[in-house]
Amino acid sequence: MIMNHVRTFVSAWKVRPYTQWQAADHRSIAYDKLAPQIAAACNHIVQDGPYKGMKYFGPDGVPLVDPTPTTKLLGSYEEEINPWIEQIIRSGAETVVHIGAGAGYHPVGMLTRMPDANAIVFDTLIPARKAVKELAKQNGVHDRLQLRGFCGSQGMLEIDLSNSVVISDCGGAELTILDPKAYPGLQSATILVETHDAFDNRITPRLRSRFSATHKIEFRHVIERDPSDYPVLIGFPASSATLALDEKRQRTADGKVQAWSLLTPYCS
């Protein structure tokens, strides 16, 4: 248990620059001018994807903890994993555990589609937790959502992970949190993880070695967006449309693009 505490601390320290200090400096002046225009064109409602029709903040603007709000409003955000999101929604999972939720797009969106589910959201940033709470209230699902801070060594042990889905977007801390030896409940949970190999190239190999015996493991990679696929962008300059669709994905040291992995337990 002491070793788990140490590993959690080291992992949190390594990703601290990505989860805290960069929280308010990720939008350019050009993007900050464009975002309200896109939001108004969308009437502050998600236009496409699994959460189509979800309210996404309002005229006061999207909190700074979301670096790319236009992608959520357009419904282009992480659209590579939309089939997996629909699969999770149909699964009948009772609990959605989201680690690193940002402004709440996925956990709140899932609750709008899963009326019998509850969500537990971990995020280290107080502004992020406030944003998730506000978004949940806007969409009438706040009574089924519980907010927590840093997912430390006890965080996952306190949750019943049977019939649950764990979504991880925690900037490299996957190495510590997604460990079935430390958290045996993960062996029966569906896991959707953004693999931050750009932060730590050990993540994908470790996930394979830890879960290959208990889970079917699938991968999807970033695909290029075509602005013509999004009607809201008609009339915007090409440079603005491209900017609106940019998710600011990083590549690994050897040039590989961003990937996600879905781990589905064989026992499900």
Coordinates of C-alpha atoms in Angstrom, one line a residue:
M1 CA 0.0 0.0 0.0
I2 CA 2.9 2.4 0.8
M3 CA 4.3 1.7 -2.7
N4 CA 0.9 2.5 -4.3
H5 CA 0.9 5.9 -2.4
V6 CA 4.4 6.6 -3.8
R7 CA 3.4 5.7 -7.3
T8 CA 0.3 7.8 -7.1
F9 CA 2.3 10.8 -5.9
V10 CA 5.0 10.4 -8.6
S11 CA 2.4 10.1 -11.4
A12 CA 0.5 13.1 -10.2
W13 CA 3.7 15.2 -10.0
K14 CA 4.6 14.2 -13.6
V15 CA 1.3 15.3 -15.1
R16 CA 0.9 18.4 -12.9
P17 CA 2.0 20.8 -15.6
Y18 CA -0.7 19.4 -18.0
T19 CA -3.5 19.4 -15.5
Q20 CA -2.9 22.6 -13.5
W21 CA -0.5 25.2 -14.7
Q22 CA -1.6 25.1 -18.3
A23 CA -5.3 25.2 -17.5
A24 CA -5.7 28.9 -18.4
D25 CA -3.1 29.5 -21.2
H26 CA -4.3 27.1 -23.9
R27 CA -6.6 29.4 -25.9
S28 CA -5.1 31.9 -28.4
I29 CA -6.6 35.3 -29.0
A30 CA -7.9 34.2 -32.4
Y31 CA -9.6 31.2 -30.8
D32 CA -11.2 33.3 -28.1
K33 CA -12.7 35.5 -30.7
L34 CA -14.0 32.6 -32.7
A35 CA -15.5 30.5 -29.9
P36 CA -18.4 32.8 -29.1
Q37 CA -19.3 33.0 -32.8
I38 CA -19.4 29.3 -33.1
A39 CA -21.4 29.0 -29.8
A40 CA -23.9 31.5 -31.0
A41 CA -24.3 29.7 -34.3
C42 CA -25.0 26.5 -32.4
N43 CA -27.3 28.3 -29.9
H44 CA -25.0 26.8 -27.2
I45 CA -26.3 23.3 -28.0
V46 CA -24.2 20.3 -29.2
Q47 CA -25.0 19.8 -32.8
D48 CA -24.1 16.2 -33.5
G49 CA -22.6 13.0 -32.1
P50 CA -23.9 10.9 -29.2
Y51 CA -24.8 14.0 -27.1
K52 CA -26.6 15.9 -29.8
G53 CA -29.1 18.3 -28.2
M54 CA -27.1 18.7 -24.9
K55 CA -26.8 22.2 -23.6
Y56 CA -23.2 23.3 -23.5
F57 CA -22.9 26.3 -21.2
G58 CA -24.3 29.6 -22.6
P59 CA -23.8 33.3 -23.5
D60 CA -21.5 33.8 -20.5
G61 CA -19.0 31.5 -22.2
V62 CA -17.4 28.1 -21.7
P63 CA -15.0 27.9 -18.7
L64 CA -11.3 28.1 -19.4
V65 CA -10.8 24.5 -18.3
D66 CA -12.2 23.5 -21.7
P67 CA -9.4 24.3 -24.2
T68 CA -11.5 23.4 -27.3
P69 CA -15.2 24.2 -26.6
T70 CA -16.0 24.6 -30.3
T71 CA -15.3 21.0 -31.0
K72 CA -17.9 20.0 -28.4
L73 CA -20.5 22.4 -29.8
L74 CA -20.0 21.1 -33.3
G75 CA -20.1 17.5 -32.1
S76 CA -16.7 16.8 -33.6
Y77 CA -14.9 16.2 -30.3
E78 CA -13.3 12.8 -30.2
E79 CA -15.7 11.6 -32.8
E80 CA -13.4 8.7 -33.5
I81 CA -14.8 7.0 -30.3
N82 CA -18.5 7.8 -31.0
P83 CA -19.2 4.1 -31.8
W84 CA -17.7 3.1 -28.4
I85 CA -19.7 5.8 -26.6
E86 CA -22.9 4.4 -28.2
Q87 CA -21.8 0.9 -27.2
I88 CA -21.3 2.0 -23.6
I89 CA -24.7 3.8 -23.5
R90 CA -26.4 0.6 -24.7
S91 CA -24.5 -1.6 -22.2
G92 CA -26.8 -0.7 -19.3
A93 CA -23.8 0.3 -17.0
E94 CA -25.0 1.5 -13.7
T95 CA -22.0 3.7 -12.9
V96 CA -19.8 6.0 -15.0
V97 CA -16.5 6.8 -13.3
H98 CA -14.7 9.6 -15.1
I99 CA -11.1 10.5 -14.2
G100 CA -10.0 13.8 -15.6
A101 CA -13.4 15.2 -16.8
G102 CA -12.4 18.7 -17.9
A103 CA -15.6 20.7 -18.3
G104 CA -17.8 17.5 -18.1
Y105 CA -18.6 16.9 -21.8
H106 CA -18.5 13.1 -21.6
P107 CA -19.8 12.4 -18.1
V108 CA -22.7 14.8 -18.3
G109 CA -23.4 13.8 -21.9
M110 CA -23.6 10.1 -20.9
L111 CA -26.0 10.8 -18.1
T112 CA -28.3 12.6 -20.5
R113 CA -28.4 9.4 -22.5
M114 CA -28.3 6.9 -19.6
P115 CA -31.3 7.8 -17.3
D116 CA -30.7 4.9 -14.9
A117 CA -27.0 5.5 -14.4
N118 CA -25.0 7.6 -11.9
A119 CA -21.6 9.2 -12.4
I120 CA -18.6 9.8 -10.2
V121 CA -16.2 12.4 -11.5
F122 CA -12.6 12.9 -10.4
D123 CA -10.7 16.1 -11.4
T124 CA -7.8 17.8 -9.7
L125 CA -8.9 21.3 -10.7
I126 CA -11.5 23.1 -8.6
P127 CA -12.6 25.2 -11.7
A128 CA -13.1 21.9 -13.6
R129 CA -15.3 20.5 -10.9
K130 CA -17.3 23.7 -10.8
A131 CA -17.7 23.5 -14.6
V132 CA -18.9 19.9 -14.4
K133 CA -21.4 20.8 -11.7
E134 CA -22.8 23.8 -13.7
L135 CA -23.1 21.7 -16.9
A136 CA -24.9 18.9 -15.0
K137 CA -27.3 21.4 -13.6
Q138 CA -28.0 22.9 -17.0
N139 CA -28.9 19.4 -18.3
G140 CA -30.9 18.3 -15.3
V141 CA -28.6 15.4 -14.3
H142 CA -26.8 17.0 -11.3
D143 CA -28.7 14.7 -8.8
R144 CA -27.0 11.7 -10.4
L145 CA -23.5 13.0 -10.3
Q146 CA -20.9 13.0 -7.5
L147 CA -17.8 15.2 -7.7
R148 CA -14.4 14.3 -6.2
G149 CA -10.9 15.7 -6.4
F150 CA -7.7 13.9 -7.0
C151 CA -8.1 10.2 -7.6
G152 CA -5.5 9.0 -5.0
S153 CA -4.6 5.6 -3.9
Q154 CA -7.9 5.0 -2.2
G155 CA -10.1 6.6 -4.8
M156 CA -10.9 3.6 -6.9
L157 CA -10.9 1.2 -3.9
E158 CA -14.0 3.0 -2.5
I159 CA -16.1 2.4 -5.6
D160 CA -18.0 -0.7 -6.6
L161 CA -16.8 -1.2 -10.1
S162 CA -19.2 -4.0 -11.0
N163 CA -21.4 -3.1 -14.0
S164 CA -19.4 0.1 -14.4
V165 CA -17.5 2.0 -17.1
V166 CA -14.3 3.8 -16.2
I167 CA -13.3 6.7 -18.5
S168 CA -9.7 7.9 -18.1
D169 CA -8.3 11.1 -19.5
C170 CA -5.8 12.0 -16.9
G171 CA -2.7 13.1 -18.7
G172 CA -0.4 10.2 -18.1
A173 CA -1.6 9.1 -14.6
E174 CA -3.1 6.0 -16.3
L175 CA 0.1 4.1 -15.3
T176 CA -0.9 4.4 -11.7
I177 CA -4.7 4.4 -11.7
L178 CA -5.4 1.7 -14.3
D179 CA -3.7 -1.0 -12.4
P180 CA -5.8 -4.1 -11.7
K181 CA -3.3 -5.4 -9.1
A182 CA -3.9 -2.2 -7.0
Y183 CA -7.6 -2.0 -7.9
P184 CA -9.0 -5.5 -8.6
G185 CA -12.4 -4.1 -9.5
L186 CA -11.0 -3.0 -12.8
Q187 CA -10.9 -6.6 -13.9
S188 CA -14.7 -6.5 -14.4
A189 CA -15.1 -2.9 -15.6
T190 CA -15.3 -1.6 -19.1
I191 CA -12.5 0.9 -19.5
L192 CA -12.2 3.7 -22.1
V193 CA -8.9 5.4 -21.9
E194 CA -7.1 8.2 -23.8
T195 CA -3.6 6.8 -24.1
H196 CA -1.2 9.7 -23.4
D197 CA 1.8 8.1 -25.0
A198 CA 3.1 11.6 -25.8
F199 CA 3.5 12.1 -22.1
D200 CA 4.8 8.6 -21.3
N201 CA 5.5 6.0 -23.9
R202 CA 5.1 3.1 -21.4
I203 CA 1.3 3.6 -21.2
T204 CA 0.1 1.5 -24.1
P205 CA 2.5 -1.4 -23.5
R206 CA 1.6 -1.5 -19.8
L207 CA -2.2 -1.5 -20.6
R208 CA -1.7 -4.4 -22.9
S209 CA 0.3 -6.4 -20.4
R210 CA -2.1 -5.6 -17.5
F211 CA -5.4 -6.3 -19.2
S212 CA -4.8 -8.7 -22.1
A213 CA -5.9 -11.7 -20.0
T214 CA -9.1 -10.2 -18.8
H215 CA -10.2 -7.7 -21.5
K216 CA -10.6 -7.4 -25.2
I217 CA -8.4 -4.4 -26.2
E218 CA -9.2 -2.2 -29.2
F219 CA -7.6 1.0 -30.4
R220 CA -8.7 4.0 -32.4
H221 CA -6.5 6.8 -33.7
V222 CA -7.0 10.4 -34.6
I223 CA -8.5 11.0 -38.0
E224 CA -8.5 14.3 -39.9
R225 CA -11.6 16.4 -39.8
D226 CA -13.3 17.8 -43.0
P227 CA -15.0 21.2 -42.3
S228 CA -17.6 20.5 -44.9
D229 CA -19.0 17.7 -42.7
Y230 CA -20.2 20.4 -40.2
P231 CA -23.0 22.6 -41.5
V232 CA -22.5 25.2 -38.8
L233 CA -19.1 26.0 -40.3
I234 CA -20.6 27.0 -43.7
G235 CA -19.8 30.6 -44.2
F236 CA -16.9 30.7 -41.9
P237 CA -13.4 31.3 -43.5
A238 CA -11.5 28.1 -44.1
S239 CA -8.9 29.1 -41.5
S240 CA -11.6 29.7 -38.9
A241 CA -13.2 26.3 -39.7
T242 CA -9.9 24.6 -39.3
L243 CA -9.3 26.3 -36.0
A244 CA -12.7 25.4 -34.7
L245 CA -12.0 21.7 -35.3
D246 CA -8.5 21.6 -33.9
E247 CA -8.4 19.4 -30.7
K248 CA -4.7 20.3 -30.1
R249 CA -3.6 16.7 -30.1
Q250 CA 0.1 15.9 -29.4
R251 CA 2.2 13.3 -31.1
T252 CA 4.5 10.9 -29.5
A253 CA 8.3 11.3 -29.8
D254 CA 8.3 9.0 -32.8
G255 CA 5.5 10.8 -34.5
K256 CA 2.5 8.6 -33.7
V257 CA -0.9 10.2 -33.5
Q258 CA -3.2 10.3 -30.5
A259 CA -5.0 7.1 -29.7
W260 CA -7.8 5.8 -27.5
S261 CA -8.4 2.3 -26.2
L262 CA -11.5 0.4 -25.2
L263 CA -11.0 -2.4 -22.8
T264 CA -14.1 -4.7 -22.6
P265 CA -14.0 -7.4 -20.0
Y266 CA -14.4 -11.0 -21.3
C267 CA -16.8 -11.7 -18.4
S268 CA -19.3 -9.1 -19.5

